[in-house]
Amino acid sequence: MSSAHMKLQLTKPLVFFDLETTGINIATDRIVELSYYKLFPNGSSESKTYRVKPTLVKDGAEIQMHIPEEASAVHGIHDEDVADCPTFKQIAQEVADVLVGCDLAGYNSMHFDLPLLAEEFARTNVEIDLKRPQMVDVFTIFTKNEPRNLTAAYKFYCGKDLQDAHSANADTMATYEVLMAQLERYEIPDTVAELAEYTQGKLRYADFAGRIYFDENGQECFNFGKYKGQRVSDVFRRDTGYYGWLINGDFPEYTKRVFTRIYLSLRS
């Protein structure tokens, strides 16, 4: 067990994870590779990498989604590499079982990996609340102290060159090693809850896309558009058509589910 790991106080398992995807749109793109490294409070660990066949529904049928060439140029994964791999729906329960009861950590994951993972789960019948875990974003710690990218962070903190950058497994393990080195180097919090606040700030969001935030009284408020800063429930009471516009709009599925939960609560 490393001295840095000893410095990180864990009350539950911490799962480092990384995704490789078909693109950068959290509402429409899909996972093609998922890797995790699960660190337990007793110092033991486990890890696994999944290759995933991205799919979409067309004319009522589920078909393989093409991985754009520009995405393949980044992570090196092509259509033929995942043609015989399971879909996310097929591994969703297994992945959920890994994550349940754990806190999470990643590199710039709050703005991309976690929202996209939530979208993938939203398309399945597997229920998991990804808003419940504490989320530590190693990228934010890095940019607050030494603004660089992951490859530079790995070189700076660990003194090593990052091999196979943009493969989910290499990036996941590098993220873990960088956090351990950051704990040694900086006077930063050593609990997951405090690290989560350190990396995310005090403003809490009801969704992963940052479209809905909680005010000081724990009420959901719009973070965009003509009703920005106003409580969602108040808007839905006086502008009944706005909910329909939101649900038919180009918003992530998870965000729509939050809107629906609030809308239905007003009619119960």
PDB file of C-alpha atoms in Angstrom:
ATOM      1  CA  MET A   1       0.000   0.000   0.000  1.00  0.00           C
ATOM      2  CA  SER A   2       1.522   3.336  -1.060  1.00  0.00           C
ATOM      3  CA  SER A   3       1.982   6.187   1.418  1.00  0.00           C
ATOM      4  CA  ALA A   4      -0.247   8.344  -0.803  1.00  0.00           C
ATOM      5  CA  HIS A   5      -2.998   5.763  -0.599  1.00  0.00           C
ATOM      6  CA  MET A   6      -2.586   5.808   3.175  1.00  0.00           C
ATOM      7  CA  LYS A   7      -3.153   9.575   3.023  1.00  0.00           C
ATOM      8  CA  LEU A   8      -6.435   9.171   1.137  1.00  0.00           C
ATOM      9  CA  GLN A   9      -9.111   8.369   3.694  1.00  0.00           C
ATOM     10  CA  LEU A  10     -11.733   6.009   2.295  1.00  0.00           C
ATOM     11  CA  THR A  11     -14.978   5.123   4.025  1.00  0.00           C
ATOM     12  CA  LYS A  12     -16.234   3.198   0.984  1.00  0.00           C
ATOM     13  CA  PRO A  13     -14.690   1.936  -2.277  1.00  0.00           C
ATOM     14  CA  LEU A  14     -13.510   4.578  -4.752  1.00  0.00           C
ATOM     15  CA  VAL A  15     -13.921   3.755  -8.447  1.00  0.00           C
ATOM     16  CA  PHE A  16     -11.645   5.497 -10.938  1.00  0.00           C
ATOM     17  CA  PHE A  17     -13.121   5.255 -14.425  1.00  0.00           C
ATOM     18  CA  ASP A  18     -12.643   6.482 -17.974  1.00  0.00           C
ATOM     19  CA  LEU A  19     -14.653   6.254 -21.197  1.00  0.00           C
ATOM     20  CA  GLU A  20     -13.753   6.226 -24.860  1.00  0.00           C
ATOM     21  CA  THR A  21     -16.690   7.249 -27.016  1.00  0.00           C
ATOM     22  CA  THR A  22     -18.028   7.893 -30.506  1.00  0.00           C
ATOM     23  CA  GLY A  23     -17.842  11.660 -29.931  1.00  0.00           C
ATOM     24  CA  ILE A  24     -18.326  14.448 -27.413  1.00  0.00           C
ATOM     25  CA  ASN A  25     -22.108  14.995 -27.443  1.00  0.00           C
ATOM     26  CA  ILE A  26     -23.394  13.515 -24.188  1.00  0.00           C
ATOM     27  CA  ALA A  27     -26.955  13.245 -25.534  1.00  0.00           C
ATOM     28  CA  THR A  28     -26.218  11.413 -28.791  1.00  0.00           C
ATOM     29  CA  ASP A  29     -22.798   9.749 -28.549  1.00  0.00           C
ATOM     30  CA  ARG A  30     -22.080   6.312 -27.135  1.00  0.00           C
ATOM     31  CA  ILE A  31     -19.432   4.423 -25.158  1.00  0.00           C
ATOM     32  CA  VAL A  32     -16.999   2.195 -27.077  1.00  0.00           C
ATOM     33  CA  GLU A  33     -14.692   1.413 -24.158  1.00  0.00           C
ATOM     34  CA  LEU A  34     -15.090   1.628 -20.378  1.00  0.00           C
ATOM     35  CA  SER A  35     -12.376   0.936 -17.844  1.00  0.00           C
ATOM     36  CA  TYR A  36     -12.414   1.077 -14.066  1.00  0.00           C
ATOM     37  CA  TYR A  37     -10.009   0.676 -11.165  1.00  0.00           C
ATOM     38  CA  LYS A  38     -11.793   0.024  -7.867  1.00  0.00           C
ATOM     39  CA  LEU A  39      -9.869   0.881  -4.709  1.00  0.00           C
ATOM     40  CA  PHE A  40     -11.144  -0.551  -1.423  1.00  0.00           C
ATOM     41  CA  PRO A  41     -10.638   0.992   2.042  1.00  0.00           C
ATOM     42  CA  ASN A  42      -8.474  -1.979   3.076  1.00  0.00           C
ATOM     43  CA  GLY A  43      -6.013  -1.273   0.240  1.00  0.00           C
ATOM     44  CA  SER A  44      -7.105  -4.066  -2.093  1.00  0.00           C
ATOM     45  CA  SER A  45      -8.222  -3.291  -5.639  1.00  0.00           C
ATOM     46  CA  GLU A  46      -9.765  -4.689  -8.786  1.00  0.00           C
ATOM     47  CA  SER A  47      -9.963  -3.471 -12.373  1.00  0.00           C
ATOM     48  CA  LYS A  48     -11.593  -4.319 -15.669  1.00  0.00           C
ATOM     49  CA  THR A  49     -11.904  -2.921 -19.194  1.00  0.00           C
ATOM     50  CA  TYR A  50     -14.948  -3.410 -21.421  1.00  0.00           C
ATOM     51  CA  ARG A  51     -15.089  -2.949 -25.188  1.00  0.00           C
ATOM     52  CA  VAL A  52     -18.626  -1.911 -26.094  1.00  0.00           C
ATOM     53  CA  LYS A  53     -20.548  -2.018 -29.361  1.00  0.00           C
ATOM     54  CA  PRO A  54     -22.302   1.360 -29.687  1.00  0.00           C
ATOM     55  CA  THR A  55     -25.892   1.110 -30.851  1.00  0.00           C
ATOM     56  CA  LEU A  56     -28.813   3.320 -31.762  1.00  0.00           C
ATOM     57  CA  VAL A  57     -32.447   2.665 -32.590  1.00  0.00           C
ATOM     58  CA  LYS A  58     -33.457   3.173 -36.213  1.00  0.00           C
ATOM     59  CA  ASP A  59     -36.909   2.323 -37.550  1.00  0.00           C
ATOM     60  CA  GLY A  60     -37.621   0.427 -34.347  1.00  0.00           C
ATOM     61  CA  ALA A  61     -34.510  -1.763 -34.604  1.00  0.00           C
ATOM     62  CA  GLU A  62     -31.272  -1.567 -32.663  1.00  0.00           C
ATOM     63  CA  ILE A  63     -28.300  -1.262 -35.014  1.00  0.00           C
ATOM     64  CA  GLN A  64     -24.573  -0.719 -34.592  1.00  0.00           C
ATOM     65  CA  MET A  65     -23.605   2.945 -34.564  1.00  0.00           C
ATOM     66  CA  HIS A  66     -20.703   4.027 -36.751  1.00  0.00           C
ATOM     67  CA  ILE A  67     -17.642   5.306 -34.899  1.00  0.00           C
ATOM     68  CA  PRO A  68     -16.637   8.500 -36.719  1.00  0.00           C
ATOM     69  CA  GLU A  69     -13.139   8.558 -38.156  1.00  0.00           C
ATOM     70  CA  GLU A  70     -12.170  11.575 -36.067  1.00  0.00           C
ATOM     71  CA  ALA A  71     -13.055   9.664 -32.886  1.00  0.00           C
ATOM     72  CA  SER A  72     -11.156   6.574 -34.034  1.00  0.00           C
ATOM     73  CA  ALA A  73      -8.141   8.788 -34.732  1.00  0.00           C
ATOM     74  CA  VAL A  74      -8.105   9.699 -31.022  1.00  0.00           C
ATOM     75  CA  HIS A  75      -8.627   6.318 -29.334  1.00  0.00           C
ATOM     76  CA  GLY A  76      -7.813   3.861 -32.126  1.00  0.00           C
ATOM     77  CA  ILE A  77     -11.092   1.937 -31.884  1.00  0.00           C
ATOM     78  CA  HIS A  78     -12.924   1.217 -35.144  1.00  0.00           C
ATOM     79  CA  ASP A  79     -16.281  -0.327 -36.042  1.00  0.00           C
ATOM     80  CA  GLU A  80     -14.789  -3.768 -36.676  1.00  0.00           C
ATOM     81  CA  ASP A  81     -13.060  -3.748 -33.283  1.00  0.00           C
ATOM     82  CA  VAL A  82     -16.392  -3.696 -31.433  1.00  0.00           C
ATOM     83  CA  ALA A  83     -18.676  -5.500 -33.890  1.00  0.00           C
ATOM     84  CA  ASP A  84     -18.716  -8.669 -31.756  1.00  0.00           C
ATOM     85  CA  CYS A  85     -18.601  -6.914 -28.380  1.00  0.00           C
ATOM     86  CA  PRO A  86     -21.567  -6.610 -26.012  1.00  0.00           C
ATOM     87  CA  THR A  87     -23.754  -3.524 -26.127  1.00  0.00           C
ATOM     88  CA  PHE A  88     -23.901  -1.251 -23.096  1.00  0.00           C
ATOM     89  CA  LYS A  89     -27.365  -2.591 -22.336  1.00  0.00           C
ATOM     90  CA  GLN A  90     -25.870  -6.079 -22.040  1.00  0.00           C
ATOM     91  CA  ILE A  91     -23.198  -5.018 -19.511  1.00  0.00           C
ATOM     92  CA  ALA A  92     -25.219  -2.322 -17.724  1.00  0.00           C
ATOM     93  CA  GLN A  93     -26.187  -4.438 -14.729  1.00  0.00           C
ATOM     94  CA  GLU A  94     -22.626  -5.668 -14.245  1.00  0.00           C
ATOM     95  CA  VAL A  95     -21.277  -2.119 -14.402  1.00  0.00           C
ATOM     96  CA  ALA A  96     -23.984  -0.897 -12.017  1.00  0.00           C
ATOM     97  CA  ASP A  97     -23.050  -3.629  -9.535  1.00  0.00           C
ATOM     98  CA  VAL A  98     -19.458  -2.359  -9.616  1.00  0.00           C
ATOM     99  CA  LEU A  99     -20.511   1.240  -8.935  1.00  0.00           C
ATOM    100  CA  VAL A 100     -23.260   0.804  -6.331  1.00  0.00           C
ATOM    101  CA  GLY A 101     -22.136   1.841  -2.861  1.00  0.00           C
ATOM    102  CA  CYS A 102     -18.965   3.490  -4.164  1.00  0.00           C
ATOM    103  CA  ASP A 103     -17.640   6.981  -4.678  1.00  0.00           C
ATOM    104  CA  LEU A 104     -16.244   7.936  -8.076  1.00  0.00           C
ATOM    105  CA  ALA A 105     -13.126   9.581  -9.479  1.00  0.00           C
ATOM    106  CA  GLY A 106     -12.068  10.547 -12.969  1.00  0.00           C
ATOM    107  CA  TYR A 107     -10.223  13.057 -15.121  1.00  0.00           C
ATOM    108  CA  ASN A 108     -12.575  15.835 -16.287  1.00  0.00           C
ATOM    109  CA  SER A 109     -15.377  13.352 -15.678  1.00  0.00           C
ATOM    110  CA  MET A 110     -17.911  15.779 -14.209  1.00  0.00           C
ATOM    111  CA  HIS A 111     -18.324  17.513 -17.544  1.00  0.00           C
ATOM    112  CA  PHE A 112     -18.256  14.509 -19.870  1.00  0.00           C
ATOM    113  CA  ASP A 113     -17.695  10.922 -18.688  1.00  0.00           C
ATOM    114  CA  LEU A 114     -20.240  10.943 -15.862  1.00  0.00           C
ATOM    115  CA  PRO A 115     -23.030  12.689 -17.833  1.00  0.00           C
ATOM    116  CA  LEU A 116     -22.521  10.360 -20.793  1.00  0.00           C
ATOM    117  CA  LEU A 117     -22.485   7.295 -18.541  1.00  0.00           C
ATOM    118  CA  ALA A 118     -25.747   8.479 -16.987  1.00  0.00           C
ATOM    119  CA  GLU A 119     -27.251   8.783 -20.469  1.00  0.00           C
ATOM    120  CA  GLU A 120     -26.228   5.226 -21.318  1.00  0.00           C
ATOM    121  CA  PHE A 121     -27.856   3.924 -18.138  1.00  0.00           C
ATOM    122  CA  ALA A 122     -30.983   5.972 -18.872  1.00  0.00           C
ATOM    123  CA  ARG A 123     -31.445   3.981 -22.102  1.00  0.00           C
ATOM    124  CA  THR A 124     -31.510   0.693 -20.179  1.00  0.00           C
ATOM    125  CA  ASN A 125     -33.830  -0.794 -17.584  1.00  0.00           C
ATOM    126  CA  VAL A 126     -31.045  -0.773 -14.998  1.00  0.00           C
ATOM    127  CA  GLU A 127     -31.710   1.690 -12.190  1.00  0.00           C
ATOM    128  CA  ILE A 128     -28.697   3.452 -10.671  1.00  0.00           C
ATOM    129  CA  ASP A 129     -28.499   6.878  -9.051  1.00  0.00           C
ATOM    130  CA  LEU A 130     -25.236   8.426 -10.230  1.00  0.00           C
ATOM    131  CA  LYS A 131     -26.041  11.636  -8.362  1.00  0.00           C
ATOM    132  CA  ARG A 132     -25.653   9.825  -5.032  1.00  0.00           C
ATOM    133  CA  PRO A 133     -21.875   9.084  -5.047  1.00  0.00           C
ATOM    134  CA  GLN A 134     -19.279  11.705  -4.217  1.00  0.00           C
ATOM    135  CA  MET A 135     -17.343  12.582  -7.388  1.00  0.00           C
ATOM    136  CA  VAL A 136     -13.660  13.556  -7.310  1.00  0.00           C
ATOM    137  CA  ASP A 137     -12.416  15.216 -10.489  1.00  0.00           C
ATOM    138  CA  VAL A 138      -8.626  14.876 -10.658  1.00  0.00           C
ATOM    139  CA  PHE A 139      -8.541  17.301 -13.606  1.00  0.00           C
ATOM    140  CA  THR A 140      -9.902  20.101 -11.427  1.00  0.00           C
ATOM    141  CA  ILE A 141      -7.255  19.486  -8.769  1.00  0.00           C
ATOM    142  CA  PHE A 142      -4.662  19.617 -11.529  1.00  0.00           C
ATOM    143  CA  THR A 143      -5.934  22.819 -13.149  1.00  0.00           C
ATOM    144  CA  LYS A 144      -6.181  24.528  -9.754  1.00  0.00           C
ATOM    145  CA  ASN A 145      -2.542  23.757  -9.100  1.00  0.00           C
ATOM    146  CA  GLU A 146      -0.719  22.906 -12.359  1.00  0.00           C
ATOM    147  CA  PRO A 147      -2.923  23.578 -15.426  1.00  0.00           C
ATOM    148  CA  ARG A 148      -2.001  20.885 -18.036  1.00  0.00           C
ATOM    149  CA  ASN A 149      -3.533  17.841 -19.776  1.00  0.00           C
ATOM    150  CA  LEU A 150      -3.464  14.244 -18.471  1.00  0.00           C
ATOM    151  CA  THR A 151      -0.294  13.301 -20.352  1.00  0.00           C
ATOM    152  CA  ALA A 152       1.524  16.297 -18.904  1.00  0.00           C
ATOM    153  CA  ALA A 153       0.018  15.632 -15.475  1.00  0.00           C
ATOM    154  CA  TYR A 154       1.315  12.077 -15.533  1.00  0.00           C
ATOM    155  CA  LYS A 155       4.780  13.274 -16.522  1.00  0.00           C
ATOM    156  CA  PHE A 156       4.742  16.083 -13.961  1.00  0.00           C
ATOM    157  CA  TYR A 157       3.476  14.114 -10.985  1.00  0.00           C
ATOM    158  CA  CYS A 158       4.691  10.599 -11.717  1.00  0.00           C
ATOM    159  CA  GLY A 159       7.835  11.304 -13.752  1.00  0.00           C
ATOM    160  CA  LYS A 160       6.753   8.864 -16.466  1.00  0.00           C
ATOM    161  CA  ASP A 161       5.557   9.078 -20.049  1.00  0.00           C
ATOM    162  CA  LEU A 162       1.944   8.024 -20.547  1.00  0.00           C
ATOM    163  CA  GLN A 163       1.906   5.048 -22.895  1.00  0.00           C
ATOM    164  CA  ASP A 164      -1.281   4.292 -24.860  1.00  0.00           C
ATOM    165  CA  ALA A 165      -2.855   7.640 -24.033  1.00  0.00           C
ATOM    166  CA  HIS A 166      -6.551   7.732 -24.955  1.00  0.00           C
ATOM    167  CA  SER A 167      -7.048   4.067 -24.191  1.00  0.00           C
ATOM    168  CA  ALA A 168      -9.531   3.783 -21.342  1.00  0.00           C
ATOM    169  CA  ASN A 169      -7.325   1.476 -19.266  1.00  0.00           C
ATOM    170  CA  ALA A 170      -4.167   3.605 -19.567  1.00  0.00           C
ATOM    171  CA  ASP A 171      -6.061   6.819 -18.797  1.00  0.00           C
ATOM    172  CA  THR A 172      -7.852   5.227 -15.826  1.00  0.00           C
ATOM    173  CA  MET A 173      -4.648   3.968 -14.231  1.00  0.00           C
ATOM    174  CA  ALA A 174      -2.863   7.268 -14.944  1.00  0.00           C
ATOM    175  CA  THR A 175      -5.710   9.151 -13.245  1.00  0.00           C
ATOM    176  CA  TYR A 176      -5.351   6.969 -10.146  1.00  0.00           C
ATOM    177  CA  GLU A 177      -1.578   7.477 -10.017  1.00  0.00           C
ATOM    178  CA  VAL A 178      -1.921  11.240 -10.514  1.00  0.00           C
ATOM    179  CA  LEU A 179      -4.376  11.565  -7.609  1.00  0.00           C
ATOM    180  CA  MET A 180      -2.048   9.588  -5.339  1.00  0.00           C
ATOM    181  CA  ALA A 181       0.815  11.922  -6.304  1.00  0.00           C
ATOM    182  CA  GLN A 182      -1.364  15.020  -5.804  1.00  0.00           C
ATOM    183  CA  LEU A 183      -2.181  13.886  -2.272  1.00  0.00           C
ATOM    184  CA  GLU A 184       1.546  13.712  -1.568  1.00  0.00           C
ATOM    185  CA  ARG A 185       2.381  17.057  -3.168  1.00  0.00           C
ATOM    186  CA  TYR A 186      -0.443  19.387  -2.113  1.00  0.00           C
ATOM    187  CA  GLU A 187      -2.208  20.335   1.078  1.00  0.00           C
ATOM    188  CA  ILE A 188      -5.572  19.232  -0.256  1.00  0.00           C
ATOM    189  CA  PRO A 189      -8.442  17.369   1.431  1.00  0.00           C
ATOM    190  CA  ASP A 190      -7.913  13.683   2.097  1.00  0.00           C
ATOM    191  CA  THR A 191     -11.521  12.511   2.271  1.00  0.00           C
ATOM    192  CA  VAL A 192     -13.650  11.821  -0.786  1.00  0.00           C
ATOM    193  CA  ALA A 193     -16.442  14.155   0.359  1.00  0.00           C
ATOM    194  CA  GLU A 194     -14.044  17.074   0.821  1.00  0.00           C
ATOM    195  CA  LEU A 195     -12.213  16.297  -2.428  1.00  0.00           C
ATOM    196  CA  ALA A 196     -15.545  16.238  -4.239  1.00  0.00           C
ATOM    197  CA  GLU A 197     -16.396  19.707  -2.942  1.00  0.00           C
ATOM    198  CA  TYR A 198     -12.855  20.896  -3.709  1.00  0.00           C
ATOM    199  CA  THR A 199     -13.151  19.785  -7.335  1.00  0.00           C
ATOM    200  CA  GLN A 200     -16.819  20.608  -7.957  1.00  0.00           C
ATOM    201  CA  GLY A 201     -17.364  23.722  -5.870  1.00  0.00           C
ATOM    202  CA  LYS A 202     -20.333  24.320  -3.578  1.00  0.00           C
ATOM    203  CA  LEU A 203     -22.969  24.671  -6.306  1.00  0.00           C
ATOM    204  CA  ARG A 204     -24.880  21.394  -6.671  1.00  0.00           C
ATOM    205  CA  TYR A 205     -26.712  20.277  -9.793  1.00  0.00           C
ATOM    206  CA  ALA A 206     -29.795  18.112 -10.142  1.00  0.00           C
ATOM    207  CA  ASP A 207     -28.635  16.805 -13.522  1.00  0.00           C
ATOM    208  CA  PHE A 208     -25.266  16.025 -15.096  1.00  0.00           C
ATOM    209  CA  ALA A 209     -25.447  18.561 -17.908  1.00  0.00           C
ATOM    210  CA  GLY A 210     -25.600  21.480 -15.466  1.00  0.00           C
ATOM    211  CA  ARG A 211     -28.980  22.681 -16.728  1.00  0.00           C
ATOM    212  CA  ILE A 212     -30.659  22.468 -13.292  1.00  0.00           C
ATOM    213  CA  TYR A 213     -29.054  23.571 -10.029  1.00  0.00           C
ATOM    214  CA  PHE A 214     -30.188  23.529  -6.410  1.00  0.00           C
ATOM    215  CA  ASP A 215     -30.677  26.855  -4.653  1.00  0.00           C
ATOM    216  CA  GLU A 216     -29.851  27.463  -0.986  1.00  0.00           C
ATOM    217  CA  ASN A 217     -33.166  25.854   0.008  1.00  0.00           C
ATOM    218  CA  GLY A 218     -32.569  22.710  -2.040  1.00  0.00           C
ATOM    219  CA  GLN A 219     -35.050  23.683  -4.770  1.00  0.00           C
ATOM    220  CA  GLU A 220     -34.285  22.945  -8.426  1.00  0.00           C
ATOM    221  CA  CYS A 221     -33.694  26.051 -10.569  1.00  0.00           C
ATOM    222  CA  PHE A 222     -33.109  26.647 -14.264  1.00  0.00           C
ATOM    223  CA  ASN A 223     -29.505  27.356 -15.222  1.00  0.00           C
ATOM    224  CA  PHE A 224     -30.310  28.422 -18.790  1.00  0.00           C
ATOM    225  CA  GLY A 225     -32.823  30.163 -21.005  1.00  0.00           C
ATOM    226  CA  LYS A 226     -35.464  32.783 -20.337  1.00  0.00           C
ATOM    227  CA  TYR A 227     -36.228  31.392 -16.865  1.00  0.00           C
ATOM    228  CA  LYS A 228     -32.624  31.150 -15.713  1.00  0.00           C
ATOM    229  CA  GLY A 229     -32.387  31.522 -11.940  1.00  0.00           C
ATOM    230  CA  GLN A 230     -36.066  30.727 -11.389  1.00  0.00           C
ATOM    231  CA  ARG A 231     -37.386  27.631  -9.658  1.00  0.00           C
ATOM    232  CA  VAL A 232     -38.466  24.898 -12.062  1.00  0.00           C
ATOM    233  CA  SER A 233     -41.623  24.136 -10.068  1.00  0.00           C
ATOM    234  CA  ASP A 234     -42.713  27.793 -10.097  1.00  0.00           C
ATOM    235  CA  VAL A 235     -42.215  28.021 -13.872  1.00  0.00           C
ATOM    236  CA  PHE A 236     -44.141  24.804 -14.504  1.00  0.00           C
ATOM    237  CA  ARG A 237     -47.065  26.122 -12.435  1.00  0.00           C
ATOM    238  CA  ARG A 238     -47.455  29.334 -14.434  1.00  0.00           C
ATOM    239  CA  ASP A 239     -46.179  28.253 -17.883  1.00  0.00           C
ATOM    240  CA  THR A 240     -47.670  24.807 -18.432  1.00  0.00           C
ATOM    241  CA  GLY A 241     -46.452  24.585 -22.012  1.00  0.00           C
ATOM    242  CA  TYR A 242     -42.802  25.005 -21.097  1.00  0.00           C
ATOM    243  CA  TYR A 243     -42.512  21.451 -19.808  1.00  0.00           C
ATOM    244  CA  GLY A 244     -43.680  20.087 -23.181  1.00  0.00           C
ATOM    245  CA  TRP A 245     -41.153  22.248 -24.997  1.00  0.00           C
ATOM    246  CA  LEU A 246     -38.365  20.939 -22.780  1.00  0.00           C
ATOM    247  CA  ILE A 247     -39.316  17.281 -23.225  1.00  0.00           C
ATOM    248  CA  ASN A 248     -39.413  17.657 -27.011  1.00  0.00           C
ATOM    249  CA  GLY A 249     -36.177  19.646 -27.062  1.00  0.00           C
ATOM    250  CA  ASP A 250     -32.600  18.551 -27.624  1.00  0.00           C
ATOM    251  CA  PHE A 251     -31.762  17.915 -23.965  1.00  0.00           C
ATOM    252  CA  PRO A 252     -30.026  14.882 -22.448  1.00  0.00           C
ATOM    253  CA  GLU A 253     -32.367  12.093 -21.363  1.00  0.00           C
ATOM    254  CA  TYR A 254     -31.292  12.353 -17.728  1.00  0.00           C
ATOM    255  CA  THR A 255     -32.102  16.079 -17.687  1.00  0.00           C
ATOM    256  CA  LYS A 256     -35.542  15.357 -19.140  1.00  0.00           C
ATOM    257  CA  ARG A 257     -36.147  12.782 -16.417  1.00  0.00           C
ATOM    258  CA  VAL A 258     -35.447  15.393 -13.740  1.00  0.00           C
ATOM    259  CA  PHE A 259     -37.886  17.799 -15.412  1.00  0.00           C
ATOM    260  CA  THR A 260     -40.493  15.019 -15.573  1.00  0.00           C
ATOM    261  CA  ARG A 261     -40.048  14.122 -11.902  1.00  0.00           C
ATOM    262  CA  ILE A 262     -40.637  17.762 -10.896  1.00  0.00           C
ATOM    263  CA  TYR A 263     -43.593  18.136 -13.279  1.00  0.00           C
ATOM    264  CA  LEU A 264     -45.323  14.995 -12.000  1.00  0.00           C
ATOM    265  CA  SER A 265     -44.721  15.971  -8.353  1.00  0.00           C
ATOM    266  CA  LEU A 266     -46.874  19.064  -8.958  1.00  0.00           C
ATOM    267  CA  ARG A 267     -49.772  16.874 -10.067  1.00  0.00           C
ATOM    268  CA  SER A 268     -49.617  14.239  -7.367  1.00  0.00           C
TER     269      SER A 268
END
